[in-house]
Amino acid sequence: MTSDMAFFEFLCRMGDNTLVLGHRVSEWCGHAPVLEEDIALANTALDLIGQTQMWLGLAGEVEGEGRSADDLAMLRDAWDFRNVLLAEQPNGDFGQTMMRQYLFDQAHVLLLEKLAQSSDERVAGIAAKAVKEVTYHVERSRDTVIGLGDGTSESHRRMQAALDLLWPYVGEMFTDDEVSGIMAAEGIAPEPSSLRAGWDAAVQQTMSEATLVIPDSGFAHAGGKTGFRHSEHLGHMLTQMQWLQRAYPGARW
Amino acid sequence: MYAQMIKSEATQEDPEKLAAFQARIDAGEKIEPKDWMPQGYRKTLIRQIGQHAHSEIVGQLPEGNWITRAPTLERKAILLAKVQDEAGHGLYLYCAAETLGVTRDELTEMLLDGRMKYSSIFNYPTLTWADMGAVGWLVDGAAIMNQVPLQRTSFGPYSRAMIRICKEESFHQRQGYDVMMKMAQGTSAQKKMAQDALNRFWYPSLMMFGPSDKESVHSEQSMAWKIKMNTNDELRQKFVDQTVPQAEYLGLTVPDENLKWNEDTGHYDFSQPDWSEFFDVLKGNGPCNQERLAARNSAWDDGKWVRDGLLAHAEKKAARKVAAE
Ligand SMILES: [Fe+2]
Ligand SMILES: [Fe+2]
Ligand SMILES: [Fe+2]
């Protein structure tokens, strides 16, 4: 793999995570449990879509084939998506959505802090902007996980169920591979495995405050960020997300 | 408008107090929550502001319907931001209503069990992407017609909420018009979508102002109290006069054979919407009444455990803090 190819892959991983998770979060619009949550979820989705524009915009630039962020978002099929499986998991109830958000945000913020020091100025620039937003996301999702974990017995039960359900999707965020090796060697991005200890410490603290038990399993699904095997959920999401662009090719909106 | 057919309450109170109150209003003073006010003024305002707030909240749904299908990342971000603004408008308005002695939860429950209404317009479906243009252009446009004068309404918190809201609404209207413009200048399929959206939203937008209230006693009282600033017909005329040239600029046809510029009046003549349809929608028989209320009810019911959980946590936290002191 050339270093440009690895760079493109890496940028798609960043942008597809934010695209797919932003899309999921936006599905809540108008349906949240309280008005303040509706506003907060829309805000998170909005930040993530904005970050997508930057990451996929840069991906298109690095690829050099004239593809825009919109082309990448709207005209690739599922196998070309590089988001982790966690991001594409369905919303479930509000607790499941917020658990997914916290598990992701906590990794996202640690990664962005490192990327803000990337050897590539463009990456560092995007990360510096995104890290401010994501610092706020993680504060919020963390507080919600704690509030609902340590709330009523029903909210506790639901949050534990959400953690158990999503735990097998955590590991994929921290696996190294050829792409990440090249990025690390060039000082563009850290090896994902290097972020795990910090993530574990933060998550343990949060779950203990939330009175939730972290599952005793290291099993991790894989296949999202390599594109080898996404879940069935992604295709359905793309049929919605890409529908207009696919149905009216070449139209400008 | 967002508040349609608001019945104003008869007031039986000390004539002297009433006269002094009316004098304050006539002098252009703002009435603040702690000031004396007639019961009728209070009740009418709760109904009106509450209905307006509900409209912002239910109004998220027809546009939320297209967020996951927005054609570009930028359009998706703009639409998300707009729907988020509407939720924010709902929040300001509930806060304004709360100053009158009703809680947000009480108002919400009245919406959910049908005791309170929201604007008829949100019971119409959004079927194509052009509807995102039509809603911004026409629906937010019609809302602005009513809300700009309400910035001068007599009740302080309502007036201040309107000032904040109007800025965002005019932004929404421009964005909606921009979507329409892109469609109208686009492919033949896009033009067809744009025309179709105008065809479907034109009369429902005219209905937003409510039926003619020329002879209504209720609106006379509300106008005297400066809760209502113009008659429904005045606002509807103003909306038509503003919108027709915009449609022409887009190259779209307003679906009204009787639409004609009238030299003598200096206004457009136009056809009234089918008011029997309007009353059907108010009664619950609009194309989407069931879905809209069901969506709000399930958000509320499904969210109960979340609200209870967060409340229980806040109480535990407070108790721990007390115990630690
Ligand atoms: Fe609004
Ligand atoms: Fe609105
Ligand atoms: Fe608006």
Coordinates of C-alpha atoms and ligand atoms in Angstrom, one line a residue:
Chain A
M1 CA 0.0 0.0 0.0
T2 CA 1.4 3.4 -0.9
S3 CA 1.4 6.1 1.7
D4 CA -1.2 8.1 -0.3
M5 CA -3.5 5.1 -0.4
A6 CA -3.1 4.7 3.3
F7 CA -3.7 8.4 3.9
F8 CA -6.9 8.2 1.8
E9 CA -8.1 5.2 3.8
F10 CA -7.4 6.9 7.1
L11 CA -9.3 10.0 6.1
C12 CA -12.2 7.9 5.0
R13 CA -12.2 6.2 8.4
M14 CA -12.4 9.5 10.1
G15 CA -15.0 11.0 7.8
D16 CA -17.1 7.8 7.6
N17 CA -17.3 7.5 11.3
T18 CA -18.6 11.0 11.7
L19 CA -20.9 10.7 8.6
V20 CA -22.5 7.4 9.7
L21 CA -22.8 8.3 13.4
G22 CA -24.0 11.8 12.6
H23 CA -26.7 10.2 10.4
R24 CA -27.7 7.9 13.1
V25 CA -28.0 10.7 15.7
S26 CA -30.0 12.8 13.2
E27 CA -32.6 10.1 13.0
W28 CA -33.7 11.2 16.5
C29 CA -34.7 14.7 15.3
G30 CA -38.1 15.5 16.8
H31 CA -38.4 12.3 18.7
A32 CA -36.2 12.7 21.8
P33 CA -37.4 12.3 25.4
V34 CA -37.2 16.0 26.3
L35 CA -36.8 19.1 24.2
E36 CA -33.3 19.9 25.6
E37 CA -32.2 16.4 24.3
D38 CA -33.7 17.1 20.9
I39 CA -31.6 20.2 20.7
A40 CA -28.5 18.6 22.0
L41 CA -28.8 15.6 19.7
A42 CA -29.3 17.8 16.7
N43 CA -26.3 19.8 17.8
T44 CA -24.1 16.7 18.0
A45 CA -25.3 15.5 14.6
L46 CA -24.6 18.9 13.2
D47 CA -21.0 18.9 14.5
L48 CA -20.4 15.4 13.1
I49 CA -21.7 16.3 9.7
G50 CA -19.5 19.4 9.7
Q51 CA -16.5 17.3 10.5
T52 CA -17.5 14.9 7.8
Q53 CA -17.3 17.7 5.3
M54 CA -13.8 18.4 6.3
W55 CA -12.5 14.8 6.6
L56 CA -14.1 13.6 3.3
G57 CA -13.2 16.9 1.6
L58 CA -9.6 16.3 2.4
A59 CA -9.9 12.6 1.5
G60 CA -11.1 13.6 -2.0
E61 CA -8.2 16.1 -2.3
V62 CA -5.6 13.4 -1.3
E63 CA -7.1 10.9 -3.6
G64 CA -6.8 13.4 -6.5
E65 CA -9.5 12.0 -8.7
G66 CA -11.8 15.0 -8.4
R67 CA -14.3 13.4 -5.9
S68 CA -15.9 15.9 -3.5
A69 CA -17.0 15.1 0.1
D70 CA -20.5 14.8 -1.3
D71 CA -19.4 12.3 -4.0
L72 CA -17.7 10.2 -1.4
A73 CA -20.7 10.4 1.0
M74 CA -23.4 9.9 -1.6
L75 CA -22.0 7.7 -4.3
R76 CA -19.9 5.0 -2.7
D77 CA -21.4 1.6 -1.9
A78 CA -21.2 -0.1 1.5
W79 CA -18.0 -1.9 0.9
D80 CA -16.2 1.4 0.4
F81 CA -17.3 2.7 3.7
R82 CA -14.6 2.7 6.4
N83 CA -16.5 3.5 9.6
V84 CA -16.3 1.3 12.6
L85 CA -19.2 -1.1 13.2
L86 CA -20.1 0.7 16.4
A87 CA -21.1 3.9 14.5
E88 CA -23.6 2.1 12.2
Q89 CA -25.4 0.2 15.0
P90 CA -29.1 1.2 15.2
N91 CA -30.2 3.8 17.7
G92 CA -32.3 1.4 19.8
D93 CA -33.7 3.3 22.8
F94 CA -32.3 6.6 24.0
G95 CA -30.1 4.8 26.4
Q96 CA -28.5 2.7 23.7
T97 CA -28.0 5.8 21.6
M98 CA -26.3 7.6 24.4
M99 CA -24.1 4.6 25.3
R100 CA -23.0 4.2 21.7
Q101 CA -22.3 7.9 21.7
Y102 CA -20.2 7.8 24.9
L103 CA -18.2 4.8 23.9
F104 CA -17.4 6.5 20.6
D105 CA -16.9 10.0 21.9
Q106 CA -14.4 8.9 24.5
A107 CA -12.2 7.3 21.8
H108 CA -12.9 10.1 19.4
V109 CA -11.7 12.8 21.8
L110 CA -8.5 10.9 22.7
L111 CA -7.7 10.4 19.0
L112 CA -8.4 14.1 18.1
E113 CA -6.2 15.3 20.8
K114 CA -3.3 13.4 19.2
L115 CA -4.3 14.4 15.7
A116 CA -4.2 18.0 16.6
Q117 CA -0.4 17.4 16.7
S118 CA -0.3 15.6 13.4
S119 CA 2.6 16.0 11.1
D120 CA 0.1 16.9 8.4
E121 CA -1.1 20.5 8.9
R122 CA -4.4 19.9 7.3
V123 CA -5.2 17.0 9.6
A124 CA -4.0 19.0 12.6
G125 CA -6.2 21.9 11.6
I126 CA -9.4 19.8 11.3
A127 CA -8.6 18.0 14.5
A128 CA -8.0 21.2 16.4
K129 CA -11.5 22.4 15.4
A130 CA -13.2 19.1 15.9
V131 CA -11.7 18.4 19.3
K132 CA -13.4 21.4 20.8
E133 CA -16.8 20.1 19.6
V134 CA -16.1 16.5 20.7
T135 CA -14.9 17.6 24.1
Y136 CA -18.3 18.9 24.6
H137 CA -19.9 15.7 23.1
V138 CA -18.1 13.5 25.5
E139 CA -19.0 15.6 28.5
R140 CA -22.6 15.4 27.6
S141 CA -22.7 11.7 26.7
R142 CA -20.7 10.8 29.8
D143 CA -23.1 12.8 32.1
T144 CA -26.1 11.1 30.5
V145 CA -24.6 7.6 30.8
I146 CA -23.9 8.3 34.5
G147 CA -27.3 9.9 35.1
L148 CA -29.2 7.1 33.6
G149 CA -26.9 4.3 34.9
D150 CA -27.3 5.7 38.4
G151 CA -30.9 6.7 38.0
T152 CA -33.9 4.5 38.6
S153 CA -33.7 0.7 38.5
E154 CA -35.3 0.7 35.1
S155 CA -32.9 3.2 33.7
H156 CA -30.0 1.3 35.2
R157 CA -31.2 -2.0 33.7
R158 CA -31.5 -0.4 30.3
M159 CA -28.1 1.2 30.4
Q160 CA -26.5 -2.1 31.5
A161 CA -28.2 -3.8 28.6
A162 CA -26.9 -1.2 26.2
L163 CA -23.4 -1.6 27.5
D164 CA -23.6 -5.4 27.2
L165 CA -25.0 -5.1 23.7
L166 CA -22.4 -2.6 22.4
W167 CA -19.3 -3.8 24.2
P168 CA -18.3 -6.3 21.4
Y169 CA -18.0 -3.3 19.0
V170 CA -15.5 -1.4 21.2
G171 CA -12.4 -3.4 20.3
E172 CA -12.5 -2.4 16.6
M173 CA -11.7 1.2 17.5
F174 CA -8.3 0.2 18.8
T175 CA -7.0 -2.4 16.3
D176 CA -3.8 -1.6 14.4
D177 CA -3.3 -2.6 10.8
E178 CA -1.3 -1.7 7.7
V179 CA -3.1 1.6 7.2
S180 CA -2.5 2.7 10.8
G181 CA 1.1 1.5 10.7
I182 CA 1.8 3.8 7.7
M183 CA 0.0 6.7 9.3
A184 CA 1.9 6.3 12.6
A185 CA 5.3 5.9 10.8
E186 CA 4.6 9.2 9.0
G187 CA 3.5 10.9 12.2
I188 CA 0.1 11.7 10.7
A189 CA -1.9 9.7 13.2
P190 CA -1.2 7.5 16.3
E191 CA -1.6 3.7 16.3
P192 CA -5.2 3.1 17.6
S193 CA -3.8 0.6 20.1
S194 CA -1.9 3.4 21.8
L195 CA -5.2 5.0 22.8
R196 CA -6.7 2.0 24.5
A197 CA -5.2 2.4 28.0
G198 CA -6.4 6.0 28.3
W199 CA -9.8 5.0 27.0
D200 CA -10.0 2.1 29.5
A201 CA -9.2 4.3 32.4
A202 CA -11.8 7.0 31.4
V203 CA -14.5 4.4 30.7
Q204 CA -13.8 2.5 33.9
Q205 CA -14.2 5.7 35.9
T206 CA -17.4 6.6 34.1
M207 CA -19.0 3.2 34.4
S208 CA -18.2 3.0 38.1
E209 CA -19.9 6.4 38.6
A210 CA -22.8 5.1 36.5
T211 CA -22.8 1.9 38.7
L212 CA -22.5 -0.2 35.5
V213 CA -20.5 -3.3 35.1
I214 CA -18.1 -3.5 32.2
P215 CA -18.5 -6.9 30.5
D216 CA -15.7 -9.4 31.2
S217 CA -15.0 -10.1 27.6
G218 CA -12.3 -9.0 25.1
F219 CA -14.2 -10.2 22.1
A220 CA -14.3 -7.7 19.3
H221 CA -16.2 -7.7 16.0
A222 CA -14.2 -6.5 13.1
G223 CA -14.8 -5.5 9.4
G224 CA -16.1 -2.0 9.5
K225 CA -13.0 0.1 9.2
T226 CA -11.5 -2.2 6.7
G227 CA -14.7 -2.4 4.8
F228 CA -14.4 -6.2 4.6
R229 CA -17.7 -6.9 6.3
H230 CA -20.1 -4.2 7.5
S231 CA -23.3 -5.1 9.3
E232 CA -26.6 -5.3 7.5
H233 CA -27.6 -2.0 9.0
L234 CA -25.3 0.1 6.8
G235 CA -26.9 -0.8 3.5
H236 CA -30.3 0.4 4.8
M237 CA -28.8 3.6 6.0
L238 CA -27.3 4.2 2.6
T239 CA -30.5 3.6 0.8
Q240 CA -31.9 6.6 2.6
M241 CA -28.9 8.8 2.7
Q242 CA -28.0 8.4 -1.0
W243 CA -31.4 8.0 -2.4
L244 CA -31.8 11.5 -4.0
Q245 CA -28.3 11.5 -5.5
R246 CA -28.8 8.0 -6.9
A247 CA -32.3 8.7 -8.2
Y248 CA -31.5 11.9 -10.0
P249 CA -27.9 11.6 -11.1
G250 CA -26.1 14.8 -11.9
A251 CA -28.8 17.1 -10.4
R252 CA -27.6 20.0 -8.4
W253 CA -29.3 20.7 -5.1
Chain B
M1 CA -50.8 31.4 11.8
Y2 CA -49.0 29.2 14.3
A3 CA -51.7 30.3 16.7
Q4 CA -55.0 29.8 14.9
M5 CA -58.6 30.4 16.1
I6 CA -57.5 31.5 19.6
K7 CA -60.6 32.1 21.6
S8 CA -60.1 35.0 23.8
E9 CA -61.6 34.8 27.3
A10 CA -64.3 37.1 28.6
T11 CA -63.2 39.0 31.5
Q12 CA -65.3 40.0 34.5
E13 CA -63.2 42.1 36.7
D14 CA -63.0 45.4 38.5
P15 CA -63.7 48.0 35.7
E16 CA -61.3 50.4 37.2
K17 CA -58.4 47.9 37.1
L18 CA -59.4 46.9 33.6
A19 CA -59.4 50.5 32.5
A20 CA -56.0 51.2 34.0
F21 CA -54.7 48.0 32.4
Q22 CA -56.0 49.0 29.0
A23 CA -54.5 52.4 29.5
R24 CA -51.0 50.9 30.0
I25 CA -51.4 48.8 26.8
D26 CA -52.7 51.8 24.8
A27 CA -49.6 53.8 26.0
G28 CA -47.4 51.1 24.6
E29 CA -46.2 49.8 27.9
K30 CA -45.1 46.1 28.3
I31 CA -47.0 43.9 30.7
E32 CA -44.6 41.8 32.8
P33 CA -45.4 38.5 34.5
K34 CA -45.7 40.1 38.0
D35 CA -48.0 42.9 36.9
W36 CA -51.7 42.7 37.5
M37 CA -53.5 41.4 34.4
P38 CA -57.1 40.4 33.7
Q39 CA -57.7 36.6 33.9
G40 CA -58.9 36.7 30.3
Y41 CA -55.6 38.2 29.2
R42 CA -53.7 35.6 31.0
K43 CA -55.8 32.6 29.8
T44 CA -55.8 33.8 26.2
L45 CA -52.1 34.3 26.2
I46 CA -51.4 30.9 27.7
R47 CA -53.5 29.4 24.9
Q48 CA -51.9 31.4 22.2
I49 CA -48.3 31.1 23.3
G50 CA -48.8 27.4 24.1
Q51 CA -50.2 26.8 20.7
H52 CA -47.4 28.6 19.1
A53 CA -44.9 26.6 21.1
H54 CA -46.6 23.3 20.2
S55 CA -46.5 24.3 16.5
E56 CA -42.7 24.8 16.7
I57 CA -42.3 21.4 18.3
V58 CA -44.7 19.5 16.0
G59 CA -43.2 21.5 13.2
Q60 CA -40.0 19.6 13.6
L61 CA -41.6 16.5 12.2
P62 CA -42.4 17.4 8.6
E63 CA -38.9 18.7 8.0
G64 CA -37.3 16.1 10.2
N65 CA -38.8 13.7 7.7
W66 CA -36.2 14.7 5.2
I67 CA -33.0 15.0 7.3
T68 CA -31.9 11.5 6.6
R69 CA -32.5 11.9 2.9
A70 CA -31.0 15.4 2.4
P71 CA -29.2 15.4 -1.0
T72 CA -25.9 16.9 0.1
L73 CA -23.9 17.2 3.4
E74 CA -24.4 21.0 3.3
R75 CA -28.2 20.7 2.8
K76 CA -28.3 18.2 5.6
A77 CA -26.5 20.5 7.9
I78 CA -28.7 23.4 7.0
L79 CA -31.9 21.4 7.5
L80 CA -30.6 20.0 10.8
A81 CA -29.8 23.5 12.1
K82 CA -33.2 24.7 11.0
V83 CA -35.1 22.0 12.8
Q84 CA -32.9 22.6 15.8
D85 CA -33.8 26.3 15.7
E86 CA -37.5 25.3 15.7
A87 CA -37.0 23.2 18.9
G88 CA -35.2 26.2 20.4
H89 CA -38.2 28.4 19.5
G90 CA -40.5 25.9 21.2
L91 CA -38.3 26.2 24.3
Y92 CA -38.3 30.0 24.4
L93 CA -42.1 30.0 24.0
Y94 CA -42.7 27.4 26.7
C95 CA -40.6 29.6 29.0
A96 CA -42.7 32.6 28.1
A97 CA -45.9 30.7 28.8
E98 CA -44.5 29.4 32.1
T99 CA -44.2 33.0 33.3
L100 CA -48.0 33.0 33.2
G101 CA -48.3 30.2 35.7
V102 CA -48.5 27.0 33.7
T103 CA -45.7 24.4 33.4
R104 CA -44.2 23.0 30.3
D105 CA -45.3 19.5 31.3
E106 CA -48.9 20.7 31.7
L107 CA -48.9 22.3 28.3
T108 CA -47.3 19.2 26.8
E109 CA -49.9 16.9 28.2
M110 CA -52.6 19.1 26.8
L111 CA -51.0 18.9 23.4
L112 CA -50.7 15.1 23.6
D113 CA -54.3 14.5 24.7
G114 CA -55.7 16.9 22.1
R115 CA -56.9 19.6 24.5
M116 CA -54.5 22.1 22.8
K117 CA -53.8 22.5 19.1
Y118 CA -50.9 23.3 16.9
S119 CA -50.9 24.9 13.5
S120 CA -52.9 23.1 10.8
I121 CA -50.0 23.4 8.4
F122 CA -48.0 20.7 10.1
N123 CA -50.6 18.1 9.4
Y124 CA -49.6 18.1 5.7
P125 CA -47.0 15.6 4.5
T126 CA -43.6 16.5 3.0
L127 CA -43.3 14.3 0.0
T128 CA -40.3 15.4 -2.0
W129 CA -37.1 17.4 -1.3
A130 CA -38.8 20.4 -2.9
D131 CA -41.1 20.4 0.1
M132 CA -38.1 21.5 2.2
G133 CA -37.9 24.5 0.0
A134 CA -41.7 25.1 0.0
V135 CA -41.9 24.8 3.8
G136 CA -39.1 27.3 4.4
W137 CA -40.3 29.7 1.8
L138 CA -44.1 29.6 2.4
V139 CA -44.6 28.2 5.9
D140 CA -41.8 30.1 7.6
G141 CA -42.7 33.1 5.3
A142 CA -46.3 33.0 6.6
A143 CA -45.1 32.6 10.1
I144 CA -43.0 35.8 9.8
M145 CA -46.0 37.8 8.6
N146 CA -47.6 37.2 11.9
Q147 CA -44.6 37.2 14.1
V148 CA -43.0 40.4 13.0
P149 CA -45.9 42.5 14.3
L150 CA -46.0 40.3 17.4
Q151 CA -42.6 41.6 18.4
R152 CA -44.7 44.6 19.5
T153 CA -47.2 42.6 21.5
S154 CA -48.1 43.9 24.9
F155 CA -46.8 40.9 26.9
G156 CA -43.1 41.4 27.6
P157 CA -41.8 37.8 27.6
Y158 CA -43.8 37.0 24.4
S159 CA -42.6 40.1 22.7
R160 CA -38.9 39.3 23.6
A161 CA -39.3 35.7 22.5
M162 CA -40.7 36.9 19.1
I163 CA -37.7 39.2 18.6
R164 CA -35.3 36.4 19.0
I165 CA -37.4 34.0 16.9
C166 CA -38.0 36.4 14.0
K167 CA -34.3 36.7 13.2
E168 CA -34.1 33.0 12.8
E169 CA -37.3 32.7 10.9
S170 CA -36.3 35.1 8.2
F171 CA -33.1 33.1 7.8
H172 CA -35.2 30.0 7.4
Q173 CA -37.3 31.6 4.8
R174 CA -34.3 32.6 2.7
Q175 CA -32.9 29.1 3.0
G176 CA -36.2 27.7 1.8
Y177 CA -36.3 30.0 -1.1
D178 CA -32.8 29.1 -2.0
V179 CA -33.7 25.4 -2.1
M180 CA -36.7 26.3 -4.4
M181 CA -34.4 28.4 -6.6
K182 CA -32.0 25.5 -7.1
M183 CA -34.9 23.2 -8.0
A184 CA -36.5 25.7 -10.3
Q185 CA -33.2 26.2 -12.1
G186 CA -32.5 22.5 -12.1
T187 CA -33.4 19.5 -14.3
S188 CA -36.9 19.1 -15.6
A189 CA -37.6 16.6 -12.8
Q190 CA -36.5 19.1 -10.2
K191 CA -38.7 21.8 -11.7
K192 CA -41.6 19.4 -11.6
M193 CA -40.9 18.7 -8.0
A194 CA -40.8 22.5 -7.2
Q195 CA -44.1 23.1 -9.0
D196 CA -45.7 20.2 -7.3
A197 CA -44.6 21.4 -3.9
L198 CA -46.0 24.9 -4.5
N199 CA -49.3 23.3 -5.7
R200 CA -49.6 21.3 -2.5
F201 CA -48.5 24.0 0.0
W202 CA -50.1 27.1 -1.5
Y203 CA -53.6 26.8 0.0
P204 CA -52.5 25.2 3.3
S205 CA -50.2 28.2 3.7
L206 CA -53.0 30.6 3.2
M207 CA -55.0 28.7 5.8
M208 CA -52.2 29.3 8.3
F209 CA -53.7 32.8 8.9
G210 CA -57.0 31.4 9.9
P211 CA -60.5 32.1 8.5
S212 CA -61.6 35.7 8.1
D213 CA -62.1 37.3 11.5
K214 CA -63.7 40.5 10.4
E215 CA -66.7 40.0 12.7
S216 CA -65.1 38.0 15.5
V217 CA -65.6 39.4 19.0
H218 CA -62.7 37.4 20.3
S219 CA -60.2 38.9 17.9
E220 CA -61.5 42.4 18.7
Q221 CA -60.6 41.8 22.4
S222 CA -57.2 40.3 21.5
M223 CA -56.5 43.3 19.2
A224 CA -57.4 45.7 22.0
W225 CA -55.0 43.9 24.3
K226 CA -52.3 43.8 21.6
I227 CA -52.1 40.1 21.7
K228 CA -53.2 40.1 18.1
M229 CA -51.9 42.9 16.0
N230 CA -53.6 42.5 12.6
T231 CA -56.6 40.8 11.2
N232 CA -56.2 37.4 9.6
D233 CA -57.3 38.8 6.2
E234 CA -54.8 41.7 6.4
L235 CA -51.9 39.2 7.0
R236 CA -53.1 36.8 4.3
Q237 CA -53.2 39.7 1.8
K238 CA -49.8 40.8 2.8
F239 CA -48.5 37.3 2.4
V240 CA -50.0 36.9 -1.1
D241 CA -48.7 40.2 -2.2
Q242 CA -45.2 39.3 -1.1
T243 CA -45.2 35.8 -2.3
V244 CA -46.6 36.0 -5.8
P245 CA -43.7 38.0 -7.3
Q246 CA -41.3 35.5 -5.6
A247 CA -43.1 32.6 -7.3
E248 CA -42.9 34.5 -10.6
Y249 CA -39.2 35.0 -10.2
L250 CA -38.8 31.3 -9.7
G251 CA -40.8 30.6 -12.8
L252 CA -43.4 28.8 -10.9
T253 CA -47.2 29.1 -11.2
V254 CA -49.3 29.8 -8.2
P255 CA -52.2 27.3 -8.4
D256 CA -55.0 29.9 -8.5
E257 CA -56.8 30.8 -11.8
N258 CA -58.3 33.9 -10.1
L259 CA -55.0 35.3 -9.0
K260 CA -54.7 38.8 -10.6
W261 CA -53.1 42.1 -9.8
N262 CA -55.8 44.6 -8.9
E263 CA -54.8 48.2 -10.0
D264 CA -57.5 49.8 -7.9
T265 CA -56.7 48.1 -4.6
G266 CA -53.0 47.8 -5.2
H267 CA -53.2 44.2 -4.1
Y268 CA -53.6 40.8 -5.7
D269 CA -57.0 39.3 -5.9
F270 CA -56.9 35.7 -5.0
S271 CA -59.0 32.6 -4.2
Q272 CA -59.8 31.6 -0.7
P273 CA -58.6 28.2 0.4
D274 CA -61.2 25.5 0.9
W275 CA -62.2 26.3 4.5
S276 CA -64.0 23.1 5.0
E277 CA -60.7 21.3 4.5
F278 CA -59.2 23.6 7.2
F279 CA -61.9 22.7 9.7
D280 CA -61.4 19.0 8.9
V281 CA -57.8 19.4 9.6
L282 CA -58.5 21.1 12.9
K283 CA -60.9 18.3 13.8
G284 CA -58.1 15.8 13.4
N285 CA -58.8 14.8 9.8
G286 CA -55.8 16.3 8.1
P287 CA -53.5 14.0 6.1
C288 CA -51.0 13.6 8.9
N289 CA -52.8 14.4 12.2
Q290 CA -52.6 10.9 13.4
E291 CA -48.9 10.4 12.6
R292 CA -47.9 13.8 14.1
L293 CA -49.7 13.3 17.4
A294 CA -48.6 9.6 17.5
A295 CA -45.0 10.7 17.0
R296 CA -45.2 13.2 19.8
N297 CA -47.0 10.8 22.1
S298 CA -44.4 8.0 21.6
A299 CA -41.5 10.4 22.1
W300 CA -43.1 11.4 25.4
D301 CA -44.1 7.9 26.5
D302 CA -40.8 6.2 25.4
G303 CA -38.9 9.0 27.0
K304 CA -40.5 8.6 30.4
W305 CA -37.9 6.3 31.8
V306 CA -35.2 8.7 30.7
R307 CA -36.8 11.7 32.4
D308 CA -37.5 9.7 35.5
G309 CA -33.9 8.3 35.5
L310 CA -32.3 11.7 35.1
L311 CA -34.5 13.1 37.8
A312 CA -33.7 10.3 40.2
H313 CA -30.0 10.8 39.6
A314 CA -30.3 14.5 40.2
E315 CA -32.0 13.8 43.5
K316 CA -29.5 11.2 44.6
K317 CA -26.7 13.6 43.8
A318 CA -28.3 16.4 45.8
A319 CA -28.8 14.0 48.7
R320 CA -25.2 12.9 48.6
K321 CA -24.1 16.5 48.6
V322 CA -26.2 17.3 51.6
A323 CA -24.9 14.2 53.4
A324 CA -21.3 15.2 52.7
E325 CA -21.8 18.7 54.1
Ligands
FE1 FE -39.8 28.6 14.5
FE2 FE -41.4 27.9 12.1
FE3 FE -38.6 28.5 11.1

